[in-house]
Structure formats: structure tokens, C-alpha cells
PDB file of C-alpha atoms in Angstrom:
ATOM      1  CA  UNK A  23      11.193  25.104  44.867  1.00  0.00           C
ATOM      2  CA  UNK A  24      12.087  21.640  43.748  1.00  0.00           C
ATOM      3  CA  UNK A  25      15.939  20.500  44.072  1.00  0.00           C
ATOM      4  CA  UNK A  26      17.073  17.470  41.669  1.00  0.00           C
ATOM      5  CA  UNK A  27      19.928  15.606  43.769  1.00  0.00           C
ATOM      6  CA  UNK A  28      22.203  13.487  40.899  1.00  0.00           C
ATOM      7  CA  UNK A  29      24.960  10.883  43.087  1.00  0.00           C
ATOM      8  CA  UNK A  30      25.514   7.514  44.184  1.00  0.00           C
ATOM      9  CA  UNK A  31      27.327   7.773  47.713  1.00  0.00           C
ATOM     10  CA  UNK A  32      24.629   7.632  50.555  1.00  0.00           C
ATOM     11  CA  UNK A  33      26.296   9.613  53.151  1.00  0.00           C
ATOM     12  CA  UNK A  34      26.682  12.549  50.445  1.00  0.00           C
ATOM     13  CA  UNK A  35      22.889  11.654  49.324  1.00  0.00           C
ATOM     14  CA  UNK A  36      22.048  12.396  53.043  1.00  0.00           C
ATOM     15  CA  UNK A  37      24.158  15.613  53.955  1.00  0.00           C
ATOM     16  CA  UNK A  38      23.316  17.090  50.433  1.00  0.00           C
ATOM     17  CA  UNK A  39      19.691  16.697  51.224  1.00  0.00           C
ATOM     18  CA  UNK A  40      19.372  18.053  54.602  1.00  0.00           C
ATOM     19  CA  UNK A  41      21.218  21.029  53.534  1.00  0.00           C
ATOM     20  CA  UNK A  42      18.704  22.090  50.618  1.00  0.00           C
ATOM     21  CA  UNK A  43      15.594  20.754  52.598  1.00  0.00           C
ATOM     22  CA  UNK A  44      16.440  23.416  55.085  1.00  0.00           C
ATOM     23  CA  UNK A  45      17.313  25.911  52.113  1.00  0.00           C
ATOM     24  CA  UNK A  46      13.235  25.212  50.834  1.00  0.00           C
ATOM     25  CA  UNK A  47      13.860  22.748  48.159  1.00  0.00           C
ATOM     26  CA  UNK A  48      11.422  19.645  47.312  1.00  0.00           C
ATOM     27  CA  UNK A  49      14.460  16.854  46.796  1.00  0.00           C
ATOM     28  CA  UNK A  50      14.451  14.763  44.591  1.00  0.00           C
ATOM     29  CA  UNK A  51      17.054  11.447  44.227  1.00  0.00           C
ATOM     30  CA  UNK A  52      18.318   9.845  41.261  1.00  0.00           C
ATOM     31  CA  UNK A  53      21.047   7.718  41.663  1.00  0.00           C
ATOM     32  CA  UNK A  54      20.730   6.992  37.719  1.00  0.00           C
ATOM     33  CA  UNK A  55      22.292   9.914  35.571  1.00  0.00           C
ATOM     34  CA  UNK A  56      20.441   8.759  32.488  1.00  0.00           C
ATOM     35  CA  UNK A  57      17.130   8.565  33.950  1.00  0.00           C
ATOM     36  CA  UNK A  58      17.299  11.539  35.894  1.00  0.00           C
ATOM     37  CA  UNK A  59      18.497  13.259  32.475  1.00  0.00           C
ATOM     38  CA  UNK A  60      15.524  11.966  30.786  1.00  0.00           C
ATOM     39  CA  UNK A  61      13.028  13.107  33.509  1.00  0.00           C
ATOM     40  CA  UNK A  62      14.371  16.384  33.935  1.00  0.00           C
ATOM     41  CA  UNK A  63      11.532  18.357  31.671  1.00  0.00           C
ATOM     42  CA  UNK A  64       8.967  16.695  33.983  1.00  0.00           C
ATOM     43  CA  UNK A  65      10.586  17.622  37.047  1.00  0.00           C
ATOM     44  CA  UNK A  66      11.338  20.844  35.835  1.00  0.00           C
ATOM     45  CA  UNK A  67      13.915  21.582  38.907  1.00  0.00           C
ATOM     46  CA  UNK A  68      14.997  25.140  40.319  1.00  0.00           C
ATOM     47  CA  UNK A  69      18.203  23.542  40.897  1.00  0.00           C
ATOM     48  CA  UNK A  70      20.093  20.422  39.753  1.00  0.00           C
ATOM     49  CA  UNK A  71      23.188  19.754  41.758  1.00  0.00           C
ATOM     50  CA  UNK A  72      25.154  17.159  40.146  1.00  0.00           C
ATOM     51  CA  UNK A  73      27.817  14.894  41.873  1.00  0.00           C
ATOM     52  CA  UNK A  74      30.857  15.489  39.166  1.00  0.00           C
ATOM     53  CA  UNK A  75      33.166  12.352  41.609  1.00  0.00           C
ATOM     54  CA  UNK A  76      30.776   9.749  40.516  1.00  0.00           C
ATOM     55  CA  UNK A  77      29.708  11.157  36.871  1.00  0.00           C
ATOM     56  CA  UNK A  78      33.381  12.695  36.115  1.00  0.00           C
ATOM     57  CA  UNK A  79      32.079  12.977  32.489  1.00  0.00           C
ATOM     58  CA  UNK A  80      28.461  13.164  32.802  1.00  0.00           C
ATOM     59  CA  UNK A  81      27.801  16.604  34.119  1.00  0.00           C
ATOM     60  CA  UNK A  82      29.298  18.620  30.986  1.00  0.00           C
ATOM     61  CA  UNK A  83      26.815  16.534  29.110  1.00  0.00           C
ATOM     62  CA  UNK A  84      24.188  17.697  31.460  1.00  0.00           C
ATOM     63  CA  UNK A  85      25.216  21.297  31.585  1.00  0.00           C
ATOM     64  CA  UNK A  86      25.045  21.535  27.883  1.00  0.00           C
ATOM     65  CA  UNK A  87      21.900  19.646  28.059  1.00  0.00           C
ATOM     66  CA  UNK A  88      20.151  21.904  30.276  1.00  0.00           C
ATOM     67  CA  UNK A  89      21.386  25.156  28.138  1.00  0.00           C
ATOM     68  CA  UNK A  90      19.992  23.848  25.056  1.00  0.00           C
ATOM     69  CA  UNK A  91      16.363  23.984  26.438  1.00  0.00           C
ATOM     70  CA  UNK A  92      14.184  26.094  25.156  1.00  0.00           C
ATOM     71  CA  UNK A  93      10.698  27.197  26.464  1.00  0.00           C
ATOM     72  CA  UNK A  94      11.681  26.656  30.250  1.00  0.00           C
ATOM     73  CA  UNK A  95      12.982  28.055  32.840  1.00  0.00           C
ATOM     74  CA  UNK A  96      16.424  27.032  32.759  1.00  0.00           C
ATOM     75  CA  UNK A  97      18.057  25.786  36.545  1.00  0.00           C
ATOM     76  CA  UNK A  98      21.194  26.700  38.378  1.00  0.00           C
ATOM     77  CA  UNK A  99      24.071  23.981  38.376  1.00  0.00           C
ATOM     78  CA  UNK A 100      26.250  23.327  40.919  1.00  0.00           C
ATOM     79  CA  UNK A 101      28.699  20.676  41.242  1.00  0.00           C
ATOM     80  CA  UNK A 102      29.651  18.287  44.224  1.00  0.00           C
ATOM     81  CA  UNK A 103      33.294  17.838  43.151  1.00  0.00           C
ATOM     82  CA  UNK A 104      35.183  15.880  45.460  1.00  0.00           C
ATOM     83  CA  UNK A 105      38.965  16.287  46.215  1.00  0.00           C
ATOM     84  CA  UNK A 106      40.080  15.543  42.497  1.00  0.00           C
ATOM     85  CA  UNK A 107      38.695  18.501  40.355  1.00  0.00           C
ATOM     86  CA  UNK A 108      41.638  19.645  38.317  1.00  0.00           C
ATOM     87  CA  UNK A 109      41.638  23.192  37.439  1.00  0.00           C
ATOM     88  CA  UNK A 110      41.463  22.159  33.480  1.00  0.00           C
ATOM     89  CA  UNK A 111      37.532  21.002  34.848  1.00  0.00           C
ATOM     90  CA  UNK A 112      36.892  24.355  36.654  1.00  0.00           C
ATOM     91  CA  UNK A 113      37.578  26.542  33.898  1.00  0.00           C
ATOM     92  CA  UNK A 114      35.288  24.134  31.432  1.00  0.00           C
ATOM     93  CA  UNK A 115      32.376  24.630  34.470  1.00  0.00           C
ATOM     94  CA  UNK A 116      32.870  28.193  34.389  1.00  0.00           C
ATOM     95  CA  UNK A 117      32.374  27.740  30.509  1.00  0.00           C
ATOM     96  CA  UNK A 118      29.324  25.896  30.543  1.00  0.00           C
ATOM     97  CA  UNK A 119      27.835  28.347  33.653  1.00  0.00           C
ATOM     98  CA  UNK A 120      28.164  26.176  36.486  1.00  0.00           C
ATOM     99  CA  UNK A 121      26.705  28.253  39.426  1.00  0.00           C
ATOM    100  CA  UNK A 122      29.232  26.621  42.087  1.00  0.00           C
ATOM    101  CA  UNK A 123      30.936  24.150  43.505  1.00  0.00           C
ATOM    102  CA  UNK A 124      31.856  22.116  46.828  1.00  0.00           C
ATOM    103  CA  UNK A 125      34.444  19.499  47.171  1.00  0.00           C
ATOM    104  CA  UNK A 126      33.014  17.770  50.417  1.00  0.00           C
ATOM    105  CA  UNK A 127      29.732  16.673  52.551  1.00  0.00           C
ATOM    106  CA  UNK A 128      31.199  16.828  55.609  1.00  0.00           C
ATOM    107  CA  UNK A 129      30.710  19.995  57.934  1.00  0.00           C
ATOM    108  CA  UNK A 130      33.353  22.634  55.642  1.00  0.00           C
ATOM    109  CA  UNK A 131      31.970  21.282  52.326  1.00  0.00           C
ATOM    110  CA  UNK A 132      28.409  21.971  53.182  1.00  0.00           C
ATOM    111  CA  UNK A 133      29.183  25.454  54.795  1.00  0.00           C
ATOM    112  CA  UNK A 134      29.946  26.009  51.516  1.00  0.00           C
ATOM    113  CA  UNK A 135      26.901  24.719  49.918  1.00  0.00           C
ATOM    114  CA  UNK A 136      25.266  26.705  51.758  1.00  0.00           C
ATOM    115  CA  UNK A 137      26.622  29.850  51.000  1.00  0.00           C
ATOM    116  CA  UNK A 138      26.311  29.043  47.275  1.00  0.00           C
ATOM    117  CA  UNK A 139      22.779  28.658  47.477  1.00  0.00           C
ATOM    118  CA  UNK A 140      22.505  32.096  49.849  1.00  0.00           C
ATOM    119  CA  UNK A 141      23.850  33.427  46.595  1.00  0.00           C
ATOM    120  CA  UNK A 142      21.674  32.117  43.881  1.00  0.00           C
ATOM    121  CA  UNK A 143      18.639  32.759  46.012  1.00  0.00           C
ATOM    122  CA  UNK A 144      19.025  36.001  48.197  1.00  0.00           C
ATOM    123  CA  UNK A 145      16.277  36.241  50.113  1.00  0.00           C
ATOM    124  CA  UNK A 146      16.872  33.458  52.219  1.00  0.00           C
ATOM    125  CA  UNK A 147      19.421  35.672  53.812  1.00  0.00           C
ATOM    126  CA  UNK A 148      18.597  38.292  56.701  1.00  0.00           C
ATOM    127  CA  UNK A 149      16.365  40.871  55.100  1.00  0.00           C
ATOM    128  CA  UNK A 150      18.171  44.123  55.823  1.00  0.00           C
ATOM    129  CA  UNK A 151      15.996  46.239  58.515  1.00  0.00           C
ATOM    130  CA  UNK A 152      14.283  49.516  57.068  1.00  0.00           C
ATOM    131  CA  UNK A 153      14.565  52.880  58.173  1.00  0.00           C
ATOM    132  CA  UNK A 154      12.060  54.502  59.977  1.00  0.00           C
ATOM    133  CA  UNK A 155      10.551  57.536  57.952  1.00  0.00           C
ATOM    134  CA  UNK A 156      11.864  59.693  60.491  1.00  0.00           C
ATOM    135  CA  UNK A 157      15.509  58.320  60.156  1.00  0.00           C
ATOM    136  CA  UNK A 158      15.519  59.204  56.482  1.00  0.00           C
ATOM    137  CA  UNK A 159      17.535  62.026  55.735  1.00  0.00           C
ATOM    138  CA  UNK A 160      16.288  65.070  53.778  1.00  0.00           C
ATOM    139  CA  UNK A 161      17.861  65.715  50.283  1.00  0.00           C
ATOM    140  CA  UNK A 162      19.989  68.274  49.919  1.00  0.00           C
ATOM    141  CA  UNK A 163      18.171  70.111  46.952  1.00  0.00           C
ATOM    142  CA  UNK A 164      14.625  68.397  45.806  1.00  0.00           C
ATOM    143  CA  UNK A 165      15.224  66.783  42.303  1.00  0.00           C
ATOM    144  CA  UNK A 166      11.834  66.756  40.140  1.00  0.00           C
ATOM    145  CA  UNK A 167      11.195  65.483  36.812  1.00  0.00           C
ATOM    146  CA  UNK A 168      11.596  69.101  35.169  1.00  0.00           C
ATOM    147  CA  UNK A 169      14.733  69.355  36.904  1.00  0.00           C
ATOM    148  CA  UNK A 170      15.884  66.018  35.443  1.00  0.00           C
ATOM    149  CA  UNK A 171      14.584  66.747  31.242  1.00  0.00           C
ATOM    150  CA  UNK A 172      16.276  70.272  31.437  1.00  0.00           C
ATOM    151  CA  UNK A 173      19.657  70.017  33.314  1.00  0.00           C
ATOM    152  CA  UNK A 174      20.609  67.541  30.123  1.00  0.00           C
ATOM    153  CA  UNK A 175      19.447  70.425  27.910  1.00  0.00           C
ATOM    154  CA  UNK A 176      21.081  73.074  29.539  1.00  0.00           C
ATOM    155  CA  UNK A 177      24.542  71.191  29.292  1.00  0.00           C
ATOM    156  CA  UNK A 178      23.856  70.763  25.725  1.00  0.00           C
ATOM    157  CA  UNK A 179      23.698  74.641  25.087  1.00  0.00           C
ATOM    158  CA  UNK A 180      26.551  75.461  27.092  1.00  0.00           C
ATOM    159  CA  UNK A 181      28.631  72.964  24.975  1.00  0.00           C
ATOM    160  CA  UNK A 182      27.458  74.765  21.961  1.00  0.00           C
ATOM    161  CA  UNK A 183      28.220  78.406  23.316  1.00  0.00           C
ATOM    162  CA  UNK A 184      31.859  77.385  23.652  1.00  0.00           C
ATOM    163  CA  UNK A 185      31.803  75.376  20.565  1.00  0.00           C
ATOM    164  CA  UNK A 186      33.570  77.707  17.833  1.00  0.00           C
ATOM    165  CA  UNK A 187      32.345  77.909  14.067  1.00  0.00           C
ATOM    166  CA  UNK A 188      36.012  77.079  13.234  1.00  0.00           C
ATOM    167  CA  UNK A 189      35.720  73.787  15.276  1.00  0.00           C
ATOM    168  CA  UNK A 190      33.385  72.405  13.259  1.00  0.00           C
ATOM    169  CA  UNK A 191      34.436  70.082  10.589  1.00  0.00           C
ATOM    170  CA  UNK A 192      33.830  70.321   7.178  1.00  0.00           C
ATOM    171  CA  UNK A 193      32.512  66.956   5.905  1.00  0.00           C
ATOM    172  CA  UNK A 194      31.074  68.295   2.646  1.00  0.00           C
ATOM    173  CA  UNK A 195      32.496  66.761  -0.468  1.00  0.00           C
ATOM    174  CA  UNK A 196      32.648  68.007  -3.968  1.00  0.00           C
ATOM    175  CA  UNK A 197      29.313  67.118  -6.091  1.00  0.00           C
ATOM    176  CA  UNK A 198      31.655  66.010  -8.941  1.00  0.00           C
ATOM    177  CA  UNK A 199      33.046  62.933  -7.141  1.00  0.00           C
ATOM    178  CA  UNK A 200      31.991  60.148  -9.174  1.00  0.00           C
ATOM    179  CA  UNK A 201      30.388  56.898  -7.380  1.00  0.00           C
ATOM    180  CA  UNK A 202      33.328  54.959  -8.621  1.00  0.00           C
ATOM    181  CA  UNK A 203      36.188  57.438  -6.467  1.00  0.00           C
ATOM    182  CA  UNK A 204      33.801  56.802  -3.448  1.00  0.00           C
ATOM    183  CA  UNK A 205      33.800  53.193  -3.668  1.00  0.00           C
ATOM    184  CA  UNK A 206      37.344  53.114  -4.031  1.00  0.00           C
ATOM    185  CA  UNK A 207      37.924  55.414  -0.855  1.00  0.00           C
ATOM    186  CA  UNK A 208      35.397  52.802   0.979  1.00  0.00           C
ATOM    187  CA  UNK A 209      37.110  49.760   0.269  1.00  0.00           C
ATOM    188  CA  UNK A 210      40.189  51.621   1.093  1.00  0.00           C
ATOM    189  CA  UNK A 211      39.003  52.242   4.561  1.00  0.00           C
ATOM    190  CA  UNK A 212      37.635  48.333   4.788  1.00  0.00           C
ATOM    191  CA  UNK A 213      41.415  47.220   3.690  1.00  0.00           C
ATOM    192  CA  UNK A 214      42.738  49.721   6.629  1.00  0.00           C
ATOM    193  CA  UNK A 215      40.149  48.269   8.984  1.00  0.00           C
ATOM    194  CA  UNK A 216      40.821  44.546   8.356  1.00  0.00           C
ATOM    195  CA  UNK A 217      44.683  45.278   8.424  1.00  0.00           C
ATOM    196  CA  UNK A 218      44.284  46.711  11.893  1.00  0.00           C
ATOM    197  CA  UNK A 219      42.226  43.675  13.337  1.00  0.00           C
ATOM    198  CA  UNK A 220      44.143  41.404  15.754  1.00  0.00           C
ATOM    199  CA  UNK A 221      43.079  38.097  17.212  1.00  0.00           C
ATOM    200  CA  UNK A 222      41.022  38.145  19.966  1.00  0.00           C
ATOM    201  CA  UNK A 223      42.041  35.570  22.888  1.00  0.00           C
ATOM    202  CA  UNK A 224      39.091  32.992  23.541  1.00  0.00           C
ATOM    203  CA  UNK A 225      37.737  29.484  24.852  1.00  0.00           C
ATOM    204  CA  UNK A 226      35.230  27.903  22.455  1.00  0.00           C
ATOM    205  CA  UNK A 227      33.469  24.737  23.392  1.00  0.00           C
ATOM    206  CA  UNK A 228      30.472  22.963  21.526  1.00  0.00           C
ATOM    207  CA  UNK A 229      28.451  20.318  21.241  1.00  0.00           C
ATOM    208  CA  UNK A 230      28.822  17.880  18.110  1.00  0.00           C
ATOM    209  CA  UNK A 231      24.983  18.407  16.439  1.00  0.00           C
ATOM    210  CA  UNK A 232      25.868  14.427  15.397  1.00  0.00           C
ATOM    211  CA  UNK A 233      27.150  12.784  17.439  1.00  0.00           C
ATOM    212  CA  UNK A 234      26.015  14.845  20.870  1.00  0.00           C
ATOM    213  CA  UNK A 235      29.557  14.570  21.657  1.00  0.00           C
ATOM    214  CA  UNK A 236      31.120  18.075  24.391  1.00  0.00           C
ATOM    215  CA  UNK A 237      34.004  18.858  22.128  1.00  0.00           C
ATOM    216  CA  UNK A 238      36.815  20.665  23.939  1.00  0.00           C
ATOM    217  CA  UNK A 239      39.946  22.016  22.334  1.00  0.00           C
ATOM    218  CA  UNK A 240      41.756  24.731  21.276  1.00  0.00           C
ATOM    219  CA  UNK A 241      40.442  28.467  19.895  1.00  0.00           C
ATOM    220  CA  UNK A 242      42.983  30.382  17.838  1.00  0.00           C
ATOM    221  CA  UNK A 243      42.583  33.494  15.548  1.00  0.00           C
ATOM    222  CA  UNK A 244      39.026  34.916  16.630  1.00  0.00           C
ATOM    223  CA  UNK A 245      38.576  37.750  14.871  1.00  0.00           C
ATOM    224  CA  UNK A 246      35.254  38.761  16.009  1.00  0.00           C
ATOM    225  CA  UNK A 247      33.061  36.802  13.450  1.00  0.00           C
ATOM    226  CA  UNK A 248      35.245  33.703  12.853  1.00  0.00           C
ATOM    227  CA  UNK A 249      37.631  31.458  14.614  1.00  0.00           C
ATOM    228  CA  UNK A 250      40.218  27.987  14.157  1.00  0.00           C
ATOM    229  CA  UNK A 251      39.638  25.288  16.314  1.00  0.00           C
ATOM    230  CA  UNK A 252      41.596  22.513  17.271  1.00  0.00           C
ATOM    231  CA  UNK A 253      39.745  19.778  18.800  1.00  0.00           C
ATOM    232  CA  UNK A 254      41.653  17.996  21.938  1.00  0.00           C
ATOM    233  CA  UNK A 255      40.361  14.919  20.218  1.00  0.00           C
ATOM    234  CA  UNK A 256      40.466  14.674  16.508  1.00  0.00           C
ATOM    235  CA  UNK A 257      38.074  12.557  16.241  1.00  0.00           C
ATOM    236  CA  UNK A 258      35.497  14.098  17.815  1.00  0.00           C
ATOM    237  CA  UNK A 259      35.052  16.913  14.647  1.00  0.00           C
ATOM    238  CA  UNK A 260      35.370  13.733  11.685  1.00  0.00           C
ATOM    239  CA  UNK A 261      31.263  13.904  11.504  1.00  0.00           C
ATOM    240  CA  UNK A 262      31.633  17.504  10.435  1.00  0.00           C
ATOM    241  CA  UNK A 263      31.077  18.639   7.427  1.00  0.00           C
ATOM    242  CA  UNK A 264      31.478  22.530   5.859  1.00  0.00           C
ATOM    243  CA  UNK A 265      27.923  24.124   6.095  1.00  0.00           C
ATOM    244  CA  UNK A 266      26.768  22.015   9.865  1.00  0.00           C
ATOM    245  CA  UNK A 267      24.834  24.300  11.833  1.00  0.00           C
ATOM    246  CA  UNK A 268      26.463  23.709  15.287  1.00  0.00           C
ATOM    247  CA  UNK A 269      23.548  25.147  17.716  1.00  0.00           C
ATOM    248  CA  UNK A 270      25.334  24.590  21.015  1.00  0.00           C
ATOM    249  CA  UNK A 271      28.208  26.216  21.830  1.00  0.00           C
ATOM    250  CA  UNK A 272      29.573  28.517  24.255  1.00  0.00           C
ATOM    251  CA  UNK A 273      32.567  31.206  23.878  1.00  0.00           C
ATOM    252  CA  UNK A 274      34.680  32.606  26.704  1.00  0.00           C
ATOM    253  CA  UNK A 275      36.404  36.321  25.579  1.00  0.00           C
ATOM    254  CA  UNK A 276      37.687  38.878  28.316  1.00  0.00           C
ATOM    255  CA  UNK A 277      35.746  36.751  31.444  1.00  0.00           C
ATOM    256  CA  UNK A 278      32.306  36.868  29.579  1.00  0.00           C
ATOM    257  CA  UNK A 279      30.711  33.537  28.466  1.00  0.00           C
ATOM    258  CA  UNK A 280      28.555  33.861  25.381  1.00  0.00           C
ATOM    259  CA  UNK A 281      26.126  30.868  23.990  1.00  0.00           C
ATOM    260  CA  UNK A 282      26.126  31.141  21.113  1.00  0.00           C
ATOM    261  CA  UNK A 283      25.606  28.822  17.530  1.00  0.00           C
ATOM    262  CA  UNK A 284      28.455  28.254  14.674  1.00  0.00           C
ATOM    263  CA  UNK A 285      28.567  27.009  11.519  1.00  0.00           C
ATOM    264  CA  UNK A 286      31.466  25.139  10.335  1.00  0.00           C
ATOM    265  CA  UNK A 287      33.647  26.585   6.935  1.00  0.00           C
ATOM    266  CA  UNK A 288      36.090  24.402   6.912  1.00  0.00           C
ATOM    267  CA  UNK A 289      37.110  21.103   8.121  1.00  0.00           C
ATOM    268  CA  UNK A 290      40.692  19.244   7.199  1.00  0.00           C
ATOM    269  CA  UNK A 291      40.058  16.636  10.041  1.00  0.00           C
ATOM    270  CA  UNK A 292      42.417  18.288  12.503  1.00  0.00           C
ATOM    271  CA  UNK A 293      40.750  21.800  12.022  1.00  0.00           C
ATOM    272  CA  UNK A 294      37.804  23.706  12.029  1.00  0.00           C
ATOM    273  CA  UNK A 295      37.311  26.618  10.703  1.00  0.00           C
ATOM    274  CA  UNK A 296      34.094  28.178  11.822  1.00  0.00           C
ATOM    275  CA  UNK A 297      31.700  30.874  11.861  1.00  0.00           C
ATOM    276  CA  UNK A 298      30.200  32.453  14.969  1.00  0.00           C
ATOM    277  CA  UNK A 299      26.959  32.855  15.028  1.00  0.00           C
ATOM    278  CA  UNK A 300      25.391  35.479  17.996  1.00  0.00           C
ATOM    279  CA  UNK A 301      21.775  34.445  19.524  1.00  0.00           C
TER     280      UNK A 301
END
């Protein structure tokens, strides 16, 4: 497995190192972000771990950078962060999938390196020890394949033993309804359904298809299909015309992070409106 090392501060370079070579990675060095960001698709790394206190900005680019890949194997991120990470930066890692993160090189820092890459990569833990054959216990009652296909099936009839010819609903309608009366009762039911939709609470972030630009802000009023968003900076969204395609972009709703693309409806240069768009 091949580990791409991104920092500038030696002792770091050195502790960092030691920890993965004894983890199984190849390391490799780049003290340059834009080099190593160009030579990543020859490298193709396992893992990238990124020093975020010397490229504070650099490492969202590279996260989104990574995601928009297609045809590879994507790696794992994780981020060296140093003691000045505010928690506005963790939840935008946790956004763009950052794997982990580790504020130090000395002793406690790389403990905790460690255990992130225990977690990404399993097996270099203690395998558990296997019972013996004689150790296993016998089952209770011996569960075959016929058992399985039939015990469904048997549920099924008992359901429709106690199920009552009264119970059943009548969903026939009158022949003599015209196609017009059944339209109207459908939109009906659309107008009930929109009226009962509420926004849905969410993090957007994307990447300006222009400019290349991580645009951060504000999502409001996601109803499941479209969304407002108010950029932190303004003019970040000016490029951004109704109809872009936005293809990078990731959304955050209950704790699950979606990529996913948009495509912008409406922009009065302090607002977009947009359309998501699922992969």
C-alpha cells in the first residue's frame, strides 16, 4: 500500500512516516501541495494524509479533488491538524469525508494516528482466534433451506385466515368517472402533498465548475429536490449563471453525507437557487 505524506515541518515529516511505514505503507513526501496534487493519478495512493497547519486552505481543495475522480480507486483522507482546527473546519471535513484527524506528532498525536489507520484498515489489528470445531455449539433446532422458503409462507396464510372479508377495502370506483374528475382528485392529492412538505435541515457545499473555487455557505429551504443557498462569500457564486451544471457537491441531511451534482435555477448574486441532482 502506498501512503502520500503532504507537509512542510520535518519533525512531523519524520514521526508521520515512521508511523505508516510500520502500518505497511510505501511513503511518499511532497513538501509541494501543487505538485503532489498534480502527481496524485500517478501515484495513485491508498492514503493521502494531508497536513491542514501548513495548507489551512489547501486540503478542502484536495478533498474535493480526490472525490471528483472517476475511474480510480478513490483514497482515505486524514488530516494532521495541529492545535488550531476550529470546529467550523471539522464539520466542513466531515462534509467532504475526511477519514480522521490528529492534532500532534508527538507521542499522544500519533497514538492517535494510529488508531485511525487500525480503523480504515482492520486487519492490521489482532485477528480474533477461532473456535475449535469441537467448541462450537450445536443449534438448537437445524434450520435448512426448506425451512427458510416456507416459514415466510406459512406466516403469510395465517395473516390471511384472520384477515376478515369485511377488512378488506373497497378500492373499486364507479366506471362512469370521467378522466377529467380523476385528474382533478390527483392534483388535489399533489396540492395536499406539497402543502404538507416542510424544509428539511441541511449543509450543502460545492465546488464552483468555473472558477474551481470550495464554496461554503448557507442551505435553507431543502425540500427534497431543491434548495437556497447563501454563499459565505458573495462573490464566490458571481460566475454562475441559471442552467450551470455544478458536478461537485456534497449535502449533509440527518448525519448522512451525499455527493451529489446541482444545477443552478436561479442566481440574484447573493442567492442561489438550485436543483439537486442524485448520482
Amino acid at each position: 500500500m502506498k501512503a502520500l505524506l503532504i507537509a512542510e515541518n520535518e519533525r512531523a515529516i519524520e514521526n508521520i512516516s515512521s508511523v505508516l511505514k510500520n502500518s505497511g505503507y510505501d511513503v511518499i513526501v511532497y513538501k509541494w501541495f501543487l505538485k503532489a496534487l498534480d502527481n496524485i493519478e500517478e501515484i495513485s495512493p491508498h492514503l493521502i494524509l494531508i497536513s491542514s497547519e501548513d495548507y489551512p486552505r489547501h486540503w478542502k481543495t484536495l478533498a474535493q479533488f480526490v472525490e471528483a475522480q472517476n475511474g480510480i480507486e478513490k483514497p482515505k483522507i486524514i488530516l494532521y491538524t495541529g492545535n488550531d482546527f476550529s470546529d467550523e473546519d471539522r464539520q466542513k471535513a466531515q462534509i467532504l469525508g475526511i477519514c480522521g484527524l490528529f492534532s500532534q506528532a508527538d507521542s499522544k498525536g500519533l497514538e492517535e494516528l494510529k488508531n485511525i489507520l487500525c480503523n480504515l484498515h482492520p486487519i492490521s489489528k489482532p485477528l480474533a482466534v477461532s473456535p475449535k470445531p469441537e467448541e462450537l455449539e450445536e443449534p438448537d433446532e437445524l434450520i435448512t433451506v426448506e425451512k427458510l422458503l416456507t416459514e415466510p409462507i406459512k406466516e403469510i396464510d395465517s395473516l390471511e385466515e384472520e384477515l376478515e372479508e369485511d377488512d378488506v377495502p373497497d378500492i373499486s370506483w364507479d366506471s362512469a368517472d370521467s378522466e377529467d374528475e380523476i385528474k382533478k382528485e390527483q392534483k388535489n392529492m399533489t396540492d395536499i402533498r406539497m402543502m404538507d412538505k416542510t424544509p428539511i435541515p441541511c449543509s450543502f457545499v460545492f465546488t464552483n465548475p468555473i472558477t474551481l473555487a470550495m464554496v461554503f455557505g448557507t442551505a435553507r429551504n431543502f425540500d427534497g429536490e431543491t434548495l437556497e443557498f447563501t454563499p459565505d462569500i458573495p462573490g464566490f457564486i458571481a460566475s454562475l449563471p441559471a442552467e450551470t451544471r455544478i458536478d461537485v457537491a456534497s449535502i449533509k441531511v440527518n448525519d448522512k453525507i451525499e455527493n451529489v451534482s446541482a444545477e443552478v435555477i436561479e442566481n440574484n448574486t447573493s442567492k442561489l437557487k438550485l436543483k439537486i441532482i442524485r448520482l
